[in-house]
Amino acid sequence: MTRVAVLGATGAVGQRFIQLLSEHPEFDIAALTASSSSAGKPYHEAAKWRVDTPIPEAVRDVEVVETDPDAIPNDVDLVFSSLPSSVAERVEHGFCEAGYVVSSNSSNERAAEDVPLVIPEVNAEHLDLIEVQRDNRGWDGALVKNPNCSTITMVPTLAALTDFGLERVHVSTLQAVSGAGYSGVTSMEILDNVIPYIGGEEEKMETESRKLLGEFDGSEIRWHDVDVSASCNRVATLDGHLENVWAELSENPTIADIYEAFEAYPSQELHSAPDPLIETFDEPDRPQPRLDRFLGDGMAVAAGGVQETPAGIQYNCLAHNTIRGAAGASVLNGELLARDGWL
Amino acid sequence: MTRVAVLGATGAVGQRFIQLLSEHPEFDIAALTASSSSAGKPYHEAAKWRVDTPIPEAVRDVEVVETDPDAIPNDVDLVFSSLPSSVAERVEHGFCEAGYVVSSNSSNERAAEDVPLVIPEVNAEHLDLIEVQRDNRGWDGALVKNPNCSTITMVPTLAALTDFGLERVHVSTLQAVSGAGYSGVTSMEILDNVIPYIGGEEEKMETESRKLLGEFDGSEIRWHDVDVSASCNRVATLDGHLENVWAELSENPTIADIYEAFEAYPSQELHSAPDPLIETFDEPDRPQPRLDRFLGDGMAVAAGGVQETPAGIQYNCLAHNTIRGAAGASVLNGELLARDGWL
Amino acid sequence: MTRVAVLGATGAVGQRFIQLLSEHPEFDIAALTASSSSAGKPYHEAAKWRVDTPIPEAVRDVEVVETDPDAIPNDVDLVFSSLPSSVAERVEHGFCEAGYVVSSNSSNERAAEDVPLVIPEVNAEHLDLIEVQRDNRGWDGALVKNPNCSTITMVPTLAALTDFGLERVHVSTLQAVSGAGYSGVTSMEILDNVIPYIGGEEEKMETESRKLLGEFDGSEIRWHDVDVSASCNRVATLDGHLENVWAELSENPTIADIYEAFEAYPSQELHSAPDPLIETFDEPDRPQPRLDRFLGDGMAVAAGGVQETPAGIQYNCLAHNTIRGAAGASVLNGELLARDGWL
Amino acid sequence: MTRVAVLGATGAVGQRFIQLLSEHPEFDIAALTASSSSAGKPYHEAAKWRVDTPIPEAVRDVEVVETDPDAIPNDVDLVFSSLPSSVAERVEHGFCEAGYVVSSNSSNERAAEDVPLVIPEVNAEHLDLIEVQRDNRGWDGALVKNPNCSTITMVPTLAALTDFGLERVHVSTLQAVSGAGYSGVTSMEILDNVIPYIGGEEEKMETESRKLLGEFDGSEIRWHDVDVSASCNRVATLDGHLENVWAELSENPTIADIYEAFEAYPSQELHSAPDPLIETFDEPDRPQPRLDRFLGDGMAVAAGGVQETPAGIQYNCLAHNTIRGAAGASVLNGELLARDGWL
């Protein structure tokens, strides 16, 4: 069993980490951290538990500690981070300097040249960038990122299309409120409404996609030259980001080719990796957030509605934004780090 | 005052017709029709009134008649139609043969060669196609259509862009439940959910847009050759269709040029025509359905979030789907028919 | 293993039956029935599956048969029924006459003198009324009912209060849309709205509660004389009925006494019976539908917010309306029928 | 025209004040105040306008000033206050001492012996308590309060029942999210959910109702001895509080008597007072928030669903919580203060 710590364990994504880790066969929760105002309290008091399964007994009375490398046990081998981006860089660097390997969901440094941005089923080999990172930064530890929840929903499907000559992508997102955190979207903003803007989200989708689909040449990631244009919307769903995608391709695959490419796209042999990674639907009105977000225990990507367009194809995809798109993504990266010997 | 009849007056769009017509300065309600099971009842009994303003006193006790040319008074000059498409063609033809001019919101025959499909601010001159229609069909009356609610939301903004060389459009819609009629979307389908499919809607947007932007050469409409690809979604809003649009242009206008083109796009001098037709927002998170659907008394189109993309521009637009997108559209066409001497 | 049939297996409650029975350790699905238009189709075609877990493989290709005693295998020992009340009486009588024991969720005959209305943890002994029923009706089979979903949410808590001299109850319900079936509440009715009326629901709560709390004297049920007044509302939740209850008591228990009575109320040793039956909360803002409806796998009743009032106490209770309040209730009655030797 | 100031003009209730006052025939906005961080800015910059009608042109560029008696013009005769209760007492006392008459929606001091708590149609004569207040506090100004939004929805209907011997009330509320302010309820809390608790709300309903229905004997308010027990719930509606009420009466009126008492209950001759005050419905499923909250321009109380119960009657009532229940209530009190010569 790998001993793990969760930084920022009381927030919305932190609670999903607890839920996923409390029954994990390879990971053992050794420390939960939060801000100094929560340190010293038992977890059930520090966190306002809002997941719809009960708070796991094993963490209920665990004493929360400060978010500091000195506050966690020495035998911790892997640190999960879900901190506000305003403080994440400083804190994460501190842990990396202290020798910890950090699997982070925070948005800082995702585009940095020497930080691996990884979806294990898509670009596991980017993890080798850790060597470059350690050289550059002089760390014993390492910092690995997973992408933004809206990016992670789409990129597995794009990865399945690269053999058809992926040239340009238009994507419109219908994102759930949980993506903004527990208090991120007020009810007055979203009841009987849509907000056609999420700050910074479109840029994240446009840049992260290109890095994820890029190739690591031993010293750097050569970004894919696909041109991505995103339009991001917040809608009144609790969980599950749905996305309308248009992909312009240099080849001319049939609709059947596309479905086959999605279904045949390989998964990884990791505990949290779903198989298949991409679940497809023939019905034109699927996937739908409420019905399909829990496919693969919330770790699968659902796709459907494939149609031909004059310049390529269009389709819809969906993933659970706080599982596959956040906590589950970091846990999966942690499993990959363990399997490939980086801990 | 022009004497008007409303066919299908008890349904959701029919009620909006009543609301708009009951205080109209040029139109006077002379007859309300419904199915034979409602005929003979006072309107307030025949219709389950669900608009959030009280049922107008003037129609409350009007006796509903059958949807038949013989059942309405001879002095009616204009007929508004909002019938299910399954029966609309047969019924509308009957009224046209009997000499009535019909302004219809029903979806049948919108693509027909000799049926004008009109947004008065966009293509008022297409009304001259009535001459061709009367020659073809031997009618004393005439049949004029307004487009589908999702089309009507976008086309005024596209019309404002044609001078920049409009070549290709991708559009993703976030459509309100009222667009499907009062019972069209169940609560189990849409609470905490999105449905990424509306039967036939994408095709309507793709074809109607090209006809609306086309040119009438005296004998036929030459459709615009813009290539439109739509992805249509139903979301949990009551009224107001929001749309994310990407427009590929042959010219290279600045963002300021686009805003200016939207703001300067001319309206019409008609009672229900808003001025300006297109209201713009600088704030990136506008327009929003709940906040902006009543601009111009529900007849304006709102636009905002203009950005440059590698191939052109992207922006968001919004209109009230049961006012500008349905009943109000037909009423406005009725005003144009009256002004231009077709009654 | 007991061989079971599900009548009306394609509807919303029917799908919940399938979900609960497909992994049941004591029951084996032997037949699925539906209307004649569905008969002959494989289940996955006959049912538009809308539960948020995938359709169980074991029933996916089962051929649906007509709802007729002759259409199901002879070795079926227990029949679950979830038919529209308009046809339920005729059909259920047919099965009972043919010798089948029917555990029914349909609302007909719940108040009939010789039909046991049962919540196993509350009045299991009412099952002995089957002897009277068989004498009266000359059946080899038997008909057993579970109460309405709004009744079943409240009655276990009232049963825990009877020792304090339960005299009068006021109850206001906030009921989920799934209680009306898949198409029962349109989105136009419930988005940004509440409907303060559910046809027949208040009477059901007022009469069923008294029968459930009554005593079986060997020949008839003597209804409890508590006076129940209900006010029923539909709100925009998917699942989970929340109820505000005021109970006037002849005794003067403390708040602690009430919590203890709830927590100590006995469950039953049956597969689907949760233990404890009533889960309590100290936090004043619990239970909440979204957070607490899955307690006890959807079979527990949650209670909280107990306060003293001048005339007694007030509190809130909650249960999952399509599990504990419908399909799960019938399955639990089936388990009781099997255990107590009625099959 | 009376010159008025609005304290706390940028918040959610403050914006409703602006909306109501900007077209008021008797009141003229002379000053808008907000916190010091907003002072000096034009109103449209200081306020994030979220009402669904455009920001009135007349206030758009008005410079916001600090919430201080010295910051507003001397010719202001009436001050509307909608401040957080944490600061309201100190600030309101400052304005009263400086000679201003304050009509306040803030919740502090509503139960104070010498502060009139007024609904003009119910207890206009309580305004005479100002004499006592001025004696006690040595103010030239005066402080008048309107009740809480949930209280104000019910009390007009209770006032109409006092002749029948009103003894005890049970009330369950289904309150809109706007009652908690723009950011008071997060979307994660209320989508697919109900919160059965609103801090302090039940106590407010129980005490304010008794004060409002009380009698002023020339020196003090003798509270009505009705016993009110409330259970308050937050539901996913934007505006409009719906309430289920049970009233125990010493008399035995018929249902027709109750409807007549509601319909005949007198209004006031004031600009914002609706006539009738109480609008009734025969349909059992009305009033509903979305359909009926704008009756009387949002100032009427809707009532329906009257039924007899063993101990009295039950019914439903509804009012617009941010108009009749907040800003409109204060404006109406201002009109009463002006008419009765207190300015």
XYZ file of N, CA, C and O in Angstrom, chain B residues 218-324:
428
model
N -37.065 37.831 -58.610
C -38.285 38.121 -59.348
C -39.084 36.871 -59.652
O -40.299 36.915 -59.805
N -38.393 35.732 -59.671
C -39.128 34.491 -59.904
C -38.831 33.419 -58.865
O -39.656 32.572 -58.590
N -37.637 33.468 -58.295
C -37.336 32.478 -57.272
C -36.320 33.039 -56.272
O -35.679 34.054 -56.513
N -36.221 32.316 -55.131
C -35.231 32.691 -54.117
C -33.942 31.940 -54.432
O -33.939 30.714 -54.524
N -32.853 32.663 -54.621
C -31.555 32.007 -54.780
C -30.915 31.919 -53.400
O -30.483 32.931 -52.835
N -30.859 30.718 -52.884
C -30.355 30.522 -51.523
C -28.903 30.978 -51.386
O -28.097 30.804 -52.295
N -28.594 31.531 -50.243
C -27.214 31.902 -49.913
C -26.388 30.625 -49.823
O -26.892 29.592 -49.411
N -25.112 30.678 -50.197
C -24.331 29.440 -50.174
C -23.528 29.240 -48.897
O -22.610 28.416 -48.857
N -23.890 29.967 -47.867
C -23.211 29.735 -46.589
C -23.487 28.305 -46.138
O -24.571 27.763 -46.333
N -22.463 27.723 -45.532
C -22.549 26.348 -45.066
C -22.764 26.369 -43.552
O -21.892 26.811 -42.801
N -23.938 25.931 -43.104
C -24.283 25.993 -41.679
C -24.310 24.593 -41.089
O -24.959 23.698 -41.628
N -23.609 24.406 -39.978
C -23.654 23.129 -39.265
C -24.098 23.397 -37.832
O -23.446 24.145 -37.101
N -25.211 22.798 -37.430
C -25.804 23.095 -36.120
C -25.769 21.887 -35.202
O -25.890 20.739 -35.646
N -25.627 22.164 -33.919
C -25.737 21.134 -32.879
C -26.715 21.675 -31.846
O -26.450 22.706 -31.222
N -27.848 20.998 -31.685
C -28.947 21.570 -30.890
C -29.157 20.825 -29.577
O -29.236 19.595 -29.560
N -29.258 21.589 -28.504
C -29.394 21.044 -27.161
C -30.600 21.656 -26.448
O -30.862 22.851 -26.579
N -31.261 20.831 -25.645
C -32.337 21.332 -24.787
C -31.780 21.472 -23.362
O -31.188 20.517 -22.837
N -31.968 22.637 -22.770
C -31.499 22.863 -21.394
C -32.671 23.309 -20.507
O -33.758 23.600 -21.006
N -32.421 23.386 -19.216
C -33.492 23.657 -18.260
C -33.774 25.149 -18.075
O -33.766 25.671 -16.963
N -34.027 25.830 -19.189
C -34.529 27.201 -19.102
C -35.960 27.208 -19.619
O -36.328 26.380 -20.451
N -36.743 28.151 -19.125
C -38.145 28.228 -19.530
C -38.306 28.893 -20.883
O -39.031 28.404 -21.744
N -37.673 30.031 -21.060
C -37.782 30.796 -22.301
C -36.424 31.391 -22.634
O -35.676 31.778 -21.744
N -36.154 31.530 -23.931
C -34.917 32.170 -24.367
C -33.918 31.163 -24.899
O -33.384 30.373 -24.142
N -33.678 31.201 -26.200
C -32.675 30.321 -26.803
C -31.349 31.081 -26.873
O -31.270 32.171 -27.445
N -30.318 30.491 -26.304
C -28.971 31.044 -26.365
C -28.180 30.236 -27.385
O -28.309 29.011 -27.425
N -27.346 30.919 -28.181
C -26.604 30.196 -29.210
C -25.151 30.661 -29.259
O -24.874 31.854 -29.198
N -24.239 29.688 -29.343
C -22.813 29.966 -29.559
C -22.563 29.846 -31.056
O -22.785 28.776 -31.628
N -22.086 30.909 -31.664
C -21.907 30.927 -33.114
C -20.440 31.152 -33.476
O -19.782 32.000 -32.872
N -19.944 30.355 -34.418
C -18.671 30.647 -35.066
C -18.954 30.968 -36.521
O -19.627 30.171 -37.207
N -18.472 32.091 -36.984
C -18.682 32.469 -38.388
C -17.322 32.607 -39.077
O -16.484 33.389 -38.627
N -17.128 31.855 -40.141
C -15.910 31.996 -40.938
C -16.190 33.015 -42.044
O -17.211 32.934 -42.734
N -15.293 33.985 -42.162
C -15.510 35.127 -43.044
C -14.365 35.239 -44.025
O -13.213 34.925 -43.690
N -14.649 35.726 -45.214
C -13.558 35.907 -46.175
C -12.790 37.202 -45.905
O -11.624 37.324 -46.255
N -13.438 38.146 -45.298
C -12.769 39.386 -44.896
C -12.182 39.243 -43.485
O -12.438 38.248 -42.815
N -11.485 40.276 -43.020
C -10.886 40.232 -41.692
C -11.322 41.402 -40.816
O -10.513 42.243 -40.438
N -12.589 41.467 -40.471
C -13.043 42.594 -39.665
C -12.467 42.517 -38.249
O -12.147 41.430 -37.759
N -12.347 43.672 -37.604
C -11.943 43.703 -36.192
C -13.177 43.416 -35.324
O -14.317 43.433 -35.801
N -12.910 43.187 -34.059
C -14.028 42.981 -33.137
C -14.923 44.225 -33.131
O -16.153 44.131 -33.111
N -14.306 45.387 -33.158
C -15.092 46.632 -33.176
C -15.963 46.711 -34.428
O -17.111 47.176 -34.371
N -15.438 46.244 -35.543
C -16.248 46.227 -36.779
C -17.501 45.367 -36.594
O -18.586 45.699 -37.087
N -17.317 44.235 -35.935
C -18.443 43.318 -35.745
C -19.505 43.980 -34.866
O -20.702 43.962 -35.197
N -19.074 44.545 -33.733
C -20.057 45.203 -32.863
C -20.784 46.312 -33.618
O -21.993 46.489 -33.495
N -20.031 47.037 -34.425
C -20.657 48.128 -35.175
C -21.670 47.600 -36.190
O -22.753 48.149 -36.345
N -21.302 46.495 -36.837
C -22.225 45.905 -37.822
C -23.505 45.434 -37.143
O -24.606 45.606 -37.670
N -23.365 44.845 -35.958
C -24.556 44.406 -35.227
C -25.436 45.606 -34.858
O -26.645 45.611 -35.061
N -24.783 46.616 -34.276
C -25.556 47.759 -33.764
C -26.194 48.573 -34.885
O -27.250 49.177 -34.705
N -25.536 48.609 -36.041
C -26.035 49.436 -37.146
C -27.022 48.699 -38.038
O -27.605 49.287 -38.948
N -27.220 47.409 -37.775
C -28.114 46.649 -38.646
C -29.525 47.225 -38.545
O -30.070 47.365 -37.454
N -30.140 47.578 -39.674
C -31.399 48.324 -39.611
C -32.591 47.488 -39.163
O -32.692 46.305 -39.475
N -33.493 48.153 -38.447
C -34.758 47.532 -38.083
C -35.794 47.903 -39.159
O -35.426 48.315 -40.250
N -37.054 47.697 -38.860
C -38.137 48.062 -39.778
C -39.083 49.004 -39.038
O -39.188 48.935 -37.820
N -39.796 49.824 -39.763
C -40.796 50.676 -39.109
C -42.110 49.929 -39.021
O -43.033 50.154 -39.807
N -42.159 49.039 -38.083
C -43.368 48.251 -37.843
C -43.615 48.254 -36.341
O -42.660 48.308 -35.549
N -44.874 48.150 -35.942
C -45.212 48.269 -34.530
C -44.392 47.346 -33.634
O -43.884 47.764 -32.592
N -44.243 46.088 -34.016
C -43.570 45.118 -33.143
C -42.079 44.976 -33.417
O -41.410 44.165 -32.767
N -41.545 45.745 -34.334
C -40.122 45.646 -34.655
C -39.321 46.477 -33.655
O -39.584 47.661 -33.483
N -38.369 45.853 -32.963
C -37.579 46.599 -31.981
C -36.538 47.461 -32.683
O -36.124 47.137 -33.792
N -36.149 48.522 -32.027
C -35.097 49.358 -32.587
C -34.146 49.729 -31.458
O -34.556 50.437 -30.553
N -32.909 49.255 -31.446
C -32.277 48.461 -32.501
C -32.791 47.032 -32.507
O -33.302 46.559 -31.496
N -32.606 46.389 -33.633
C -32.950 44.980 -33.715
C -31.990 44.137 -32.887
O -32.409 43.253 -32.151
N -30.696 44.447 -33.012
C -29.668 43.667 -32.297
C -29.098 44.513 -31.174
O -28.531 45.575 -31.417
N -29.304 44.068 -29.942
C -28.717 44.781 -28.800
C -27.434 44.074 -28.402
O -27.414 42.852 -28.247
N -26.375 44.841 -28.203
C -25.073 44.217 -27.930
C -24.623 44.459 -26.489
O -25.062 45.402 -25.831
N -23.746 43.587 -26.044
C -23.183 43.656 -24.689
C -21.669 43.628 -24.754
O -21.097 42.855 -25.525
N -21.057 44.418 -23.918
C -19.600 44.355 -23.771
C -19.195 43.274 -22.777
O -18.141 42.666 -22.907
N -20.009 43.069 -21.748
C -19.672 42.085 -20.718
C -19.558 40.697 -21.364
O -20.452 40.280 -22.099
N -18.506 39.950 -21.059
C -18.327 38.655 -21.726
C -19.379 37.624 -21.322
O -19.578 36.649 -22.042
N -20.058 37.817 -20.182
C -21.014 36.805 -19.711
C -22.455 37.120 -20.109
O -23.394 36.532 -19.573
N -22.642 38.005 -21.055
C -23.972 38.324 -21.559
C -24.004 38.099 -23.065
O -22.956 38.162 -23.688
N -25.166 37.860 -23.660
C -26.486 37.815 -23.047
C -26.741 36.519 -22.286
O -26.112 35.494 -22.555
N -27.670 36.579 -21.339
C -28.134 35.419 -20.579
C -29.655 35.316 -20.730
O -30.340 36.337 -20.695
N -30.179 34.096 -20.827
C -31.629 33.959 -21.075
C -32.508 34.705 -20.062
O -33.379 35.478 -20.447
N -32.277 34.475 -18.772
C -33.198 35.049 -17.794
C -33.107 36.570 -17.741
O -34.099 37.246 -17.508
N -31.934 37.102 -17.980
C -31.755 38.550 -17.858
C -32.104 39.304 -19.128
O -32.496 40.464 -19.066
N -31.954 38.671 -20.283
C -31.996 39.438 -21.529
C -33.083 39.035 -22.520
O -33.203 39.633 -23.579
N -33.898 38.055 -22.161
C -34.880 37.588 -23.155
C -35.996 38.597 -23.404
O -36.689 38.500 -24.405
N -36.192 39.542 -22.504
C -37.283 40.498 -22.700
C -36.824 41.816 -23.326
O -37.593 42.777 -23.380
N -35.599 41.867 -23.799
C -35.148 43.081 -24.502
C -36.072 43.342 -25.688
O -36.470 42.412 -26.392
N -36.391 44.609 -25.908
C -37.281 44.954 -27.018
C -38.622 44.260 -26.886
O -39.183 43.817 -27.891
N -39.122 44.156 -25.644
C -40.381 43.438 -25.369
C -40.367 42.022 -25.923
O -41.396 41.489 -26.363
N -39.203 41.415 -25.875
C -39.089 40.024 -26.331
C -38.871 39.885 -27.823
O -38.829 38.760 -28.336
N -38.723 41.025 -28.526
C -38.572 40.974 -29.992
C -37.143 41.282 -30.459
O -36.832 41.129 -31.639
N -36.267 41.711 -29.548
C -34.893 42.002 -29.960
C -34.055 40.728 -29.964
O -34.418 39.717 -29.372
N -32.937 40.785 -30.666
C -31.917 39.750 -30.601
C -30.749 40.351 -29.832
O -30.342 41.483 -30.114
N -30.255 39.617 -28.842
C -29.123 40.105 -28.050
C -27.864 39.408 -28.528
O -27.899 38.221 -28.869
N -26.750 40.131 -28.545
C -25.484 39.547 -28.991
C -24.346 40.058 -28.130
O -24.378 41.182 -27.632
N -23.355 39.214 -27.945
C -22.205 39.615 -27.138
C -21.096 38.598 -27.246
O -21.189 37.629 -27.994
N -20.031 38.839 -26.451
C -18.932 37.875 -26.398
C -18.204 37.701 -27.706
O -17.674 36.617 -27.978
N -18.145 38.749 -28.528
C -17.459 38.610 -29.816
C -15.955 38.424 -29.595
O -15.349 39.157 -28.824
N -15.401 37.417 -30.243
C -13.967 37.158 -30.186
C -13.473 36.782 -31.573
O -14.217 36.247 -32.382
N -12.192 37.046 -31.819
C -11.585 36.583 -33.062
C -11.151 35.125 -32.914
O -10.748 34.692 -31.834
N -11.256 34.382 -33.986
C -10.735 33.015 -34.009
C -9.823 32.923 -35.224
O -9.832 33.827 -36.068
N -9.049 31.845 -35.343
C -8.157 31.741 -36.502
C -8.882 31.901 -37.836
O -8.348 32.474 -38.776
N -10.143 31.419 -37.897
C -10.831 31.406 -39.191
C -11.923 32.457 -39.310
O -12.602 32.520 -40.329
N -12.110 33.273 -38.301
C -13.185 34.260 -38.382
C -13.504 34.802 -37.005
O -12.610 35.282 -36.308
N -14.762 34.681 -36.593
C -15.151 35.199 -35.284
C -16.060 34.178 -34.587
O -16.586 33.266 -35.210
N -16.200 34.395 -33.265
C -17.211 33.654 -32.525
C -17.973 34.660 -31.668
O -17.446 35.728 -31.315
N -19.201 34.353 -31.344
C -20.010 35.225 -30.491
C -21.208 34.442 -29.996
O -21.430 33.295 -30.390
N -21.978 35.055 -29.085
C -23.199 34.453 -28.568
C -24.386 35.325 -28.935
O -24.279 36.549 -28.974
N -25.526 34.689 -29.203
C -26.736 35.462 -29.439
C -27.920 34.802 -28.750
O -27.848 33.635 -28.351
N -28.977 35.558 -28.574
C -30.113 35.136 -27.753
C -31.374 35.816 -28.237
O -31.356 36.989 -28.589
N -32.491 35.066 -28.238
C -33.790 35.704 -28.450
C -34.856 34.925 -27.684
O -34.652 33.757 -27.316
N -35.959 35.596 -27.434
C -37.085 34.957 -26.736
C -37.784 34.039 -27.725
O -38.370 34.487 -28.702
N -37.767 32.739 -27.443
C -38.202 31.783 -28.453
C -39.706 31.741 -28.699
O -40.131 31.389 -29.800
N -40.535 32.084 -27.717
C -41.978 32.046 -28.015
C -42.507 33.424 -28.417
O -43.639 33.514 -28.874
N -41.707 34.486 -28.229
C -42.121 35.803 -28.736
C -41.409 35.995 -30.084
O -41.948 35.641 -31.125
N -40.175 36.497 -30.087
C -39.470 36.693 -31.360
C -39.387 35.399 -32.171
O -39.386 35.427 -33.400
